[in-house]
C-alpha cells in the first residue's frame, strides 16, 4: 500500500493542533498536486491520492472532534453564520481544514468524476458541526434567515404582487401566493439556479404581509413527451451532476437546511419586540402535483400541509437507482409511510401512483387533471388563518423536533458528500447523462 505519514495526534491545544493539521493537510495537497490530473492517473497514482486524501480526512475529523465548538465560534464571529459563509471563513481561520475558494475554483468546469472530491472535506466539517447541539442549532438558525435577494425584492413584490425570478414565478391573488416552478427545459429538474430561485420565492411568500398561504405547482412543459402538461418536479438534474455543476454547500446541503426547512419551519427573523412571540415566521403550504413528483420534488411534498394530486400523477424517491441520499426524505418518509413502505420506496425504488391505496399517505385528495385548477382555487384559501398557522407550528414541533432534524442533518452532511464521489454514483450519473435516463436526464420514468 502507498506510504503516507500518519495523521497527527490531537493534543487538545487548539493552536498546536491547528498547526499540525495544516502541515499534514499540506503534505497531502503537495502529493496530490505532483500527480497527473485525475483522469490521467495510473492505478498506482490513484491509490497514492486516495491514501493521502483518507489520511488528511481522518486528521480533519479528529481535529474537529476535539475543537468543533471553538472552530465554529471563530468562523462565525462577525459573520452571518450561514453555512456558505461559515465554511469560507473556516478555510481562512484554519488552513487545511476545508478547501479554499481557489481549490474549489480549480474544480470548476470538471466533470464530477474528474474532481478531487474536496467537497467531502466540507461534508466532514458540517458533520462535526451539526453533531453538537450548540453550533448545530446556530447553523440551522442561520440557514433559516431570509436570503439577501429576498430582502431586496420584497418591497417590489409587496407592491406589485408578482415577481419573475427566472426559473420560478410568484403571483399573489386574493391573499394566496402561487409559486410556479418553471425550469421547463428539463421538466423542472433541480439545479443550483432553481434551488436559489425557489428559496427566494419561499422567503418572499413568508415575509409578505398580504400572503396568507403559499401554493407550489409546476408550469406547463414544452418537452415533446409532456407538451402542454404541467409537471411538478423531476428531481435533481443528473446531467448537471455528471457535469460537476451541482454544488454541495449551496445545493445539496443548503437546500435541505434552507429551502425545504423553510417550507417546514418558516423563515427566522431577528428577535425583537415586533417579532415577539414568534421570530420564526411560518405559513401553510399547499402543493398541486401534476404528472410526477420525483426525488427532490417528492421530498418537498413531505413537508407541505396539504397535497392535491392529479389522478395520473405519481411519487418516487429513486435513491437506490441514482445512488445519492434523498435529502431529509428518509427522515420524513418513515414518519408518513412507516418503515416498511419507506424501505420499499427508497431501497427498492417503488413508485407510488396517486391512485394507489398507499397514495393516500402522500396526497390528501386525488382529482382528474382537469379538476386540479378549481380545487387549488377552492382549497388554498381554506388554509389561511391564525388557527391553522398555530396548529401547524405545534404539529411540526411534535413530528420533527429541531434537534431530531439536526442529528439527521449531521449524518446526511457526510453521507451525501461521500456519495457524490462514490464509484457507483459516478457510473450511474454518467449513464443517465449520456441518454439512458429519459427526458433530458430529469428522472421521469
Coordinates of C-alpha atoms in Angstrom, one line a residue:
X1 CA 0.0 0.0 0.0
X2 CA 1.2 3.6 -0.7
X3 CA 3.1 5.1 2.2
X4 CA 1.9 8.4 3.8
X5 CA 2.7 9.8 7.2
X6 CA 0.0 9.0 9.8
X7 CA -2.4 11.7 11.0
X8 CA -1.0 13.8 13.8
X9 CA -2.0 13.2 17.4
X10 CA -4.6 15.6 18.8
X11 CA -3.3 17.2 22.0
X12 CA -6.3 19.3 23.0
X13 CA -4.4 22.6 22.4
X14 CA -6.2 24.4 19.6
X15 CA -3.3 26.3 18.2
X16 CA -0.9 23.4 18.2
X17 CA -3.5 21.0 16.8
X18 CA -4.4 23.5 14.1
X19 CA -0.7 23.9 13.1
X20 CA -0.3 20.1 12.9
X21 CA -3.4 19.7 10.8
X22 CA -2.2 22.5 8.4
X23 CA 1.1 20.7 8.0
X24 CA -0.4 17.3 7.4
X25 CA -3.1 18.5 5.0
X26 CA -0.4 20.5 3.2
X27 CA 1.7 17.3 2.7
X28 CA -1.4 15.6 1.2
X29 CA -2.0 18.6 -1.1
X30 CA 1.6 18.6 -2.2
X31 CA 1.5 14.8 -3.0
X32 CA -1.7 15.2 -5.0
X33 CA -0.5 18.3 -6.9
X34 CA 2.5 16.3 -8.0
X35 CA 0.3 13.6 -9.6
X36 CA -1.2 13.8 -13.1
X37 CA -4.8 15.1 -13.4
X38 CA -7.2 12.6 -12.0
X39 CA -8.4 11.2 -15.4
X40 CA -4.8 10.5 -16.4
X41 CA -3.6 8.8 -13.3
X42 CA -2.4 5.2 -13.3
X43 CA -3.8 2.8 -10.7
X44 CA -0.8 3.4 -8.5
X45 CA -1.2 7.1 -8.7
X46 CA -4.9 6.8 -7.9
X47 CA -4.0 4.8 -4.9
X48 CA -1.5 7.3 -3.7
X49 CA -4.1 10.1 -4.0
X50 CA -6.7 8.0 -2.2
X51 CA -4.3 7.3 0.7
X52 CA -3.3 11.0 1.1
X53 CA -7.0 12.1 1.0
X54 CA -8.0 9.4 3.5
X55 CA -5.2 10.4 6.0
X56 CA -6.0 14.1 5.7
X57 CA -9.7 13.5 6.1
X58 CA -9.1 11.3 9.2
X59 CA -6.9 14.1 10.6
X60 CA -9.7 16.7 9.9
X61 CA -12.3 14.7 11.6
X62 CA -10.1 14.1 14.7
X63 CA -9.3 17.8 14.9
X64 CA -12.9 18.7 14.8
X65 CA -14.0 16.1 17.3
X66 CA -11.7 18.0 19.8
X67 CA -12.3 21.6 18.7
X68 CA -15.6 21.9 16.7
X69 CA -17.1 24.4 19.2
X70 CA -14.1 26.6 19.1
X71 CA -13.8 26.4 15.3
X72 CA -17.5 27.4 15.0
X73 CA -17.1 30.3 17.4
X74 CA -14.1 31.7 15.4
X75 CA -15.6 31.0 12.0
X76 CA -18.9 32.6 12.8
X77 CA -17.5 35.6 14.6
X78 CA -18.7 38.7 12.9
X79 CA -20.5 36.9 10.1
X80 CA -23.9 35.6 9.5
X81 CA -23.1 32.0 10.4
X82 CA -24.8 30.8 7.2
X83 CA -23.3 27.5 6.1
X84 CA -21.8 29.1 2.9
X85 CA -20.2 31.9 4.8
X86 CA -19.1 29.7 7.7
X87 CA -17.1 27.3 5.5
X88 CA -15.4 30.1 3.7
X89 CA -14.4 31.8 6.9
X90 CA -13.1 28.5 8.4
X91 CA -10.9 28.0 5.3
X92 CA -9.1 31.2 6.2
X93 CA -9.1 30.8 10.0
X94 CA -7.9 27.1 10.0
X95 CA -5.8 26.4 6.9
X96 CA -6.1 22.8 5.7
X97 CA -9.4 22.2 7.5
X98 CA -11.7 22.8 4.5
X99 CA -10.9 23.6 0.8
X100 CA -10.1 27.2 -0.1
X101 CA -12.0 29.1 -2.7
X102 CA -9.0 28.7 -5.0
X103 CA -9.1 24.9 -4.6
X104 CA -12.8 24.8 -5.3
X105 CA -12.4 27.2 -8.3
X106 CA -9.8 24.8 -9.6
X107 CA -12.5 22.1 -9.8
X108 CA -15.0 24.3 -11.8
X109 CA -15.6 23.1 -15.3
X110 CA -14.6 19.5 -14.4
X111 CA -16.9 16.6 -14.7
X112 CA -17.9 15.2 -11.3
X113 CA -15.8 12.1 -11.9
X114 CA -12.7 14.2 -12.6
X115 CA -12.8 16.2 -9.4
X116 CA -10.6 15.5 -6.4
X117 CA -13.7 15.4 -4.2
X118 CA -12.8 18.3 -2.0
X119 CA -16.5 18.7 -1.1
X120 CA -16.0 15.6 1.1
X121 CA -13.9 17.8 3.3
X122 CA -16.8 20.2 3.6
X123 CA -19.0 17.3 4.5
X124 CA -16.7 16.3 7.3
X125 CA -16.8 19.9 8.6
X126 CA -20.6 20.1 8.7
X127 CA -21.0 16.6 10.0
X128 CA -18.9 17.5 13.1
X129 CA -20.5 21.0 13.5
X130 CA -24.1 19.7 13.3
X131 CA -23.4 16.9 15.7
X132 CA -23.0 19.4 18.5
X133 CA -26.3 20.9 19.9
X134 CA -24.9 24.4 20.3
X135 CA -23.1 25.0 17.0
X136 CA -25.5 22.8 15.1
X137 CA -28.6 24.7 16.2
X138 CA -26.9 28.0 15.3
X139 CA -26.1 26.7 11.8
X140 CA -29.7 25.7 11.3
X141 CA -30.9 29.0 12.6
X142 CA -28.6 30.9 10.2
X143 CA -29.8 28.8 7.3
X144 CA -33.4 29.8 8.1
X145 CA -32.7 33.5 7.7
X146 CA -34.2 35.1 4.7
X147 CA -31.8 35.5 1.7
X148 CA -30.4 38.9 0.9
X149 CA -32.1 38.6 -2.5
X150 CA -35.5 38.2 -0.9
X151 CA -34.9 41.2 1.3
X152 CA -34.0 43.3 -1.8
X153 CA -37.1 42.1 -3.8
X154 CA -39.7 42.2 -1.0
X155 CA -40.8 45.9 -1.4
X156 CA -41.4 45.5 -5.1
X157 CA -43.2 42.1 -4.7
X158 CA -45.3 43.5 -1.8
X159 CA -46.4 46.4 -4.1
X160 CA -46.9 44.5 -7.4
X161 CA -47.9 41.1 -6.0
X162 CA -45.8 39.3 -8.6
X163 CA -42.1 38.6 -9.4
X164 CA -40.3 36.7 -12.1
X165 CA -37.2 35.1 -10.6
X166 CA -36.1 33.2 -13.7
X167 CA -36.9 29.5 -13.0
X168 CA -39.7 30.4 -10.6
X169 CA -42.5 32.9 -10.7
X170 CA -44.6 34.2 -7.8
X171 CA -48.1 35.7 -8.2
X172 CA -50.3 36.8 -5.3
X173 CA -54.0 36.5 -5.9
X174 CA -56.6 37.2 -3.1
X175 CA -54.1 36.5 -0.3
X176 CA -52.8 33.3 -1.9
X177 CA -49.2 33.3 -3.2
X178 CA -48.9 31.0 -6.2
X179 CA -45.3 29.8 -6.7
X180 CA -44.9 28.3 -10.1
X181 CA -41.8 26.2 -10.9
X182 CA -40.8 26.6 -14.5
X183 CA -37.4 25.1 -15.2
X184 CA -39.1 23.8 -18.2
X185 CA -36.1 22.9 -20.4
X186 CA -35.6 19.9 -18.1
X187 CA -39.1 19.1 -16.7
X188 CA -38.5 21.2 -13.6
X189 CA -35.4 19.2 -12.7
X190 CA -33.5 20.8 -9.8
X191 CA -30.1 22.6 -10.2
X192 CA -28.3 25.4 -8.5
X193 CA -30.3 28.1 -10.1
X194 CA -33.7 26.6 -9.4
X195 CA -32.8 25.9 -5.8
X196 CA -31.7 29.5 -5.3
X197 CA -34.8 30.9 -7.1
X198 CA -37.2 28.7 -5.2
X199 CA -35.7 29.6 -1.8
X200 CA -36.1 33.2 -2.6
X201 CA -39.7 32.7 -3.7
X202 CA -40.4 30.9 -0.4
X203 CA -38.8 33.7 1.5
X204 CA -41.0 36.3 -0.3
X205 CA -44.2 34.4 0.4
X206 CA -43.3 34.1 4.1
X207 CA -42.3 37.7 4.5
X208 CA -45.1 39.2 2.5
X209 CA -47.8 40.5 4.8
X210 CA -50.5 40.2 2.2
X211 CA -49.8 36.5 1.5
X212 CA -51.6 34.1 3.9
X213 CA -50.9 30.8 2.3
X214 CA -48.5 29.5 -0.4
X215 CA -49.2 27.2 -3.3
X216 CA -46.5 25.2 -5.1
X217 CA -47.1 23.9 -8.6
X218 CA -45.2 23.2 -11.8
X219 CA -45.6 25.0 -15.0
X220 CA -46.7 23.6 -18.3
X221 CA -44.0 21.9 -20.3
X222 CA -42.7 22.2 -23.8
X223 CA -40.9 18.8 -23.9
X224 CA -42.4 16.7 -26.7
X225 CA -43.4 13.9 -24.4
X226 CA -45.2 16.3 -21.9
X227 CA -46.0 19.3 -24.1
X228 CA -48.8 21.3 -22.6
X229 CA -48.9 19.3 -19.4
X230 CA -47.9 20.6 -16.0
X231 CA -45.1 18.8 -14.2
X232 CA -44.3 19.2 -10.5
X233 CA -40.7 18.2 -10.4
X234 CA -38.3 15.6 -11.9
X235 CA -35.8 15.7 -9.0
X236 CA -32.1 16.5 -9.3
X237 CA -30.8 17.2 -12.7
X238 CA -28.4 14.3 -13.3
X239 CA -26.8 15.9 -16.3
X240 CA -25.8 18.9 -14.2
X241 CA -24.5 16.5 -11.5
X242 CA -22.5 14.5 -14.1
X243 CA -21.0 17.8 -15.4
X244 CA -19.9 18.8 -11.9
X245 CA -22.3 21.7 -11.7
X246 CA -24.3 20.7 -8.6
X247 CA -22.9 22.5 -5.6
X248 CA -22.6 20.6 -2.3
X249 CA -22.9 23.5 0.1
X250 CA -25.2 25.7 -1.9
X251 CA -27.5 23.0 -3.3
X252 CA -27.3 19.5 -1.7
X253 CA -26.8 20.7 1.9
X254 CA -28.1 24.3 1.6
X255 CA -31.4 23.2 0.0
X256 CA -32.1 20.9 3.0
X257 CA -31.2 23.4 5.7
X258 CA -32.7 26.4 3.8
X259 CA -35.3 25.9 1.2
X260 CA -37.0 22.7 2.4
X261 CA -36.6 23.5 6.1
X262 CA -38.1 26.9 5.5
X263 CA -41.2 25.3 3.9
X264 CA -41.4 23.2 7.1
X265 CA -40.4 25.7 9.8
X266 CA -40.6 29.1 8.2
X267 CA -38.0 31.9 8.0
X268 CA -36.3 33.1 11.1
X269 CA -36.2 36.8 11.8
X270 CA -34.3 38.8 14.4
X271 CA -35.9 38.6 17.8
X272 CA -37.3 42.0 18.6
X273 CA -40.4 43.4 20.3
X274 CA -42.0 43.5 16.8
X275 CA -41.4 39.8 16.1
X276 CA -42.4 38.6 19.5
X277 CA -43.7 36.0 20.3
X278 CA -42.5 34.0 17.2
X279 CA -39.4 35.1 15.5
X280 CA -39.9 32.2 13.1
X281 CA -42.5 33.3 10.5
X282 CA -44.2 30.2 9.1
X283 CA -47.3 29.9 6.8
X284 CA -49.3 27.0 5.5
X285 CA -48.4 25.5 2.1
X286 CA -50.5 23.6 -0.5
X287 CA -48.9 21.5 -3.2
X288 CA -50.5 20.6 -6.5
X289 CA -48.8 17.6 -8.1
X290 CA -49.2 17.2 -11.8
X291 CA -47.7 14.2 -13.7
X292 CA -45.0 13.3 -11.2
X293 CA -43.0 14.4 -8.1
X294 CA -39.7 12.6 -8.3
X295 CA -36.8 12.8 -6.0
X296 CA -36.4 16.3 -4.6
X297 CA -40.0 17.0 -5.8
X298 CA -41.4 14.3 -3.6
X299 CA -39.1 15.4 -0.7
X300 CA -40.8 18.8 -0.9
X301 CA -44.3 17.4 -0.8
X302 CA -43.4 15.6 2.5
X303 CA -43.3 19.0 4.3
X304 CA -46.4 20.6 2.8
X305 CA -49.6 20.9 4.8
X306 CA -51.9 19.7 2.0
X307 CA -51.2 18.0 -1.2
X308 CA -53.6 17.7 -4.2
X309 CA -52.6 15.3 -6.9
X310 CA -53.8 14.6 -10.4
X311 CA -55.1 11.1 -10.9
X312 CA -52.3 10.4 -13.4
X313 CA -49.5 11.6 -11.1
X314 CA -47.0 9.5 -9.2
X315 CA -44.5 9.9 -6.4
X316 CA -41.0 8.5 -6.4
X317 CA -37.7 8.7 -4.5
X318 CA -35.3 6.8 -6.8
X319 CA -32.4 6.9 -4.3
X320 CA -31.2 3.4 -4.9
X321 CA -31.2 3.9 -8.6
X322 CA -29.4 7.2 -8.5
X323 CA -27.1 6.4 -5.6
X324 CA -27.4 9.6 -3.6
X325 CA -29.3 10.3 -0.4
X326 CA -32.7 11.8 -0.9
X327 CA -32.2 14.8 1.4
X328 CA -34.3 14.5 4.5
X329 CA -36.7 12.2 2.7
X330 CA -35.5 9.3 4.8
X331 CA -36.4 11.1 8.0
X332 CA -39.8 12.4 6.9
X333 CA -40.9 9.5 4.7
X334 CA -40.8 7.0 7.5
X335 CA -43.0 9.2 9.7
X336 CA -45.7 9.4 7.0
X337 CA -45.5 6.0 5.5
X338 CA -43.9 3.7 8.1
X339 CA -40.7 1.9 8.0
X340 CA -41.6 -1.0 5.6
X341 CA -43.1 1.2 2.9
X342 CA -40.3 3.7 3.3
X343 CA -37.8 1.0 2.6
X344 CA -39.7 -0.2 -0.5
X345 CA -39.7 3.4 -1.9
X346 CA -36.1 4.3 -1.0
X347 CA -34.2 1.0 -1.2
X348 CA -36.4 -0.9 -3.8
X349 CA -37.4 2.1 -6.0
X350 CA -41.1 1.5 -5.6
X351 CA -43.2 4.2 -7.3
X352 CA -46.4 5.2 -5.7
X353 CA -49.3 6.2 -8.0
X354 CA -51.6 8.8 -6.7
X355 CA -54.5 6.4 -7.2
X356 CA -52.7 3.5 -5.3
X357 CA -54.1 2.8 -1.8
X358 CA -50.8 4.0 -0.5
X359 CA -51.2 7.2 -2.4
X360 CA -53.4 8.5 0.4
X361 CA -50.3 8.7 2.5
X362 CA -48.8 11.3 0.2
X363 CA -51.8 13.1 -1.3
X364 CA -54.8 14.4 0.6
X365 CA -57.0 14.4 -2.5
X366 CA -56.8 12.9 -5.9
X367 CA -58.6 14.6 -8.8
X368 CA -58.9 14.3 -12.5
X369 CA -56.2 16.5 -14.1
X370 CA -58.7 19.0 -15.4
X371 CA -60.2 19.4 -11.9
X372 CA -57.0 20.4 -10.2
X373 CA -57.1 24.2 -11.1
X374 CA -60.5 24.6 -9.5
X375 CA -59.5 22.5 -6.4
X376 CA -56.5 24.7 -5.8
X377 CA -58.6 27.9 -6.1
X378 CA -61.1 26.4 -3.6
X379 CA -58.8 24.8 -1.1
X380 CA -55.8 27.1 -0.8
X381 CA -57.8 30.0 0.9
X382 CA -59.1 27.4 3.5
X383 CA -55.6 27.0 4.8
X384 CA -55.2 30.7 5.6
X385 CA -55.8 31.8 9.2
X386 CA -54.1 32.2 12.6
X387 CA -55.5 28.9 13.9
X388 CA -54.1 26.9 11.1
X389 CA -50.7 28.6 11.5
X390 CA -50.6 28.0 15.2
X391 CA -51.6 24.3 14.9
X392 CA -49.2 23.6 12.1
X393 CA -46.4 25.0 14.3
X394 CA -47.3 22.5 17.0
X395 CA -47.5 19.7 14.5
X396 CA -44.0 20.4 13.3
X397 CA -42.8 20.6 16.9
X398 CA -44.3 17.2 17.7
X399 CA -43.4 15.4 14.4
X400 CA -39.9 16.8 13.9
X401 CA -38.2 18.5 16.8
X402 CA -35.3 20.7 15.7
X403 CA -32.7 18.6 17.5
X404 CA -34.0 15.4 15.7
X405 CA -33.6 17.2 12.4
X406 CA -30.1 18.5 13.5
X407 CA -29.0 15.0 14.3
X408 CA -30.2 13.7 11.0
X409 CA -28.6 16.6 9.1
X410 CA -25.3 15.8 10.7
X411 CA -25.3 12.3 9.3
X412 CA -26.7 13.5 6.0
X413 CA -24.0 16.1 5.6
X414 CA -21.2 13.5 5.5
X415 CA -23.2 10.7 3.8
X416 CA -24.2 12.9 0.9
X417 CA -20.7 14.3 0.4
X418 CA -19.3 10.7 0.3
X419 CA -22.0 9.6 -2.1
X420 CA -21.2 12.4 -4.5
X421 CA -17.8 10.8 -5.2
X422 CA -18.7 7.1 -4.9
X423 CA -17.9 5.0 -7.9
X424 CA -21.4 3.6 -8.3
X425 CA -22.9 7.2 -8.3
X426 CA -20.3 8.5 -10.8
X427 CA -21.1 5.5 -13.1
X428 CA -24.8 5.9 -12.8
X429 CA -25.0 9.6 -13.5
X430 CA -22.6 9.1 -16.4
X431 CA -25.1 6.6 -17.9
X432 CA -28.1 8.9 -17.3
X433 CA -26.3 11.9 -18.7
X434 CA -25.5 10.1 -21.9
X435 CA -29.1 9.1 -22.7
X436 CA -30.1 6.2 -20.5
X437 CA -32.3 8.4 -18.4
X438 CA -35.4 9.6 -20.3
X439 CA -36.4 13.2 -20.7
X440 CA -33.2 15.1 -20.6
X441 CA -31.8 13.4 -17.5
X442 CA -34.6 14.7 -15.4
X443 CA -35.9 11.5 -13.9
X444 CA -39.2 10.8 -15.5
X445 CA -39.5 7.0 -15.7

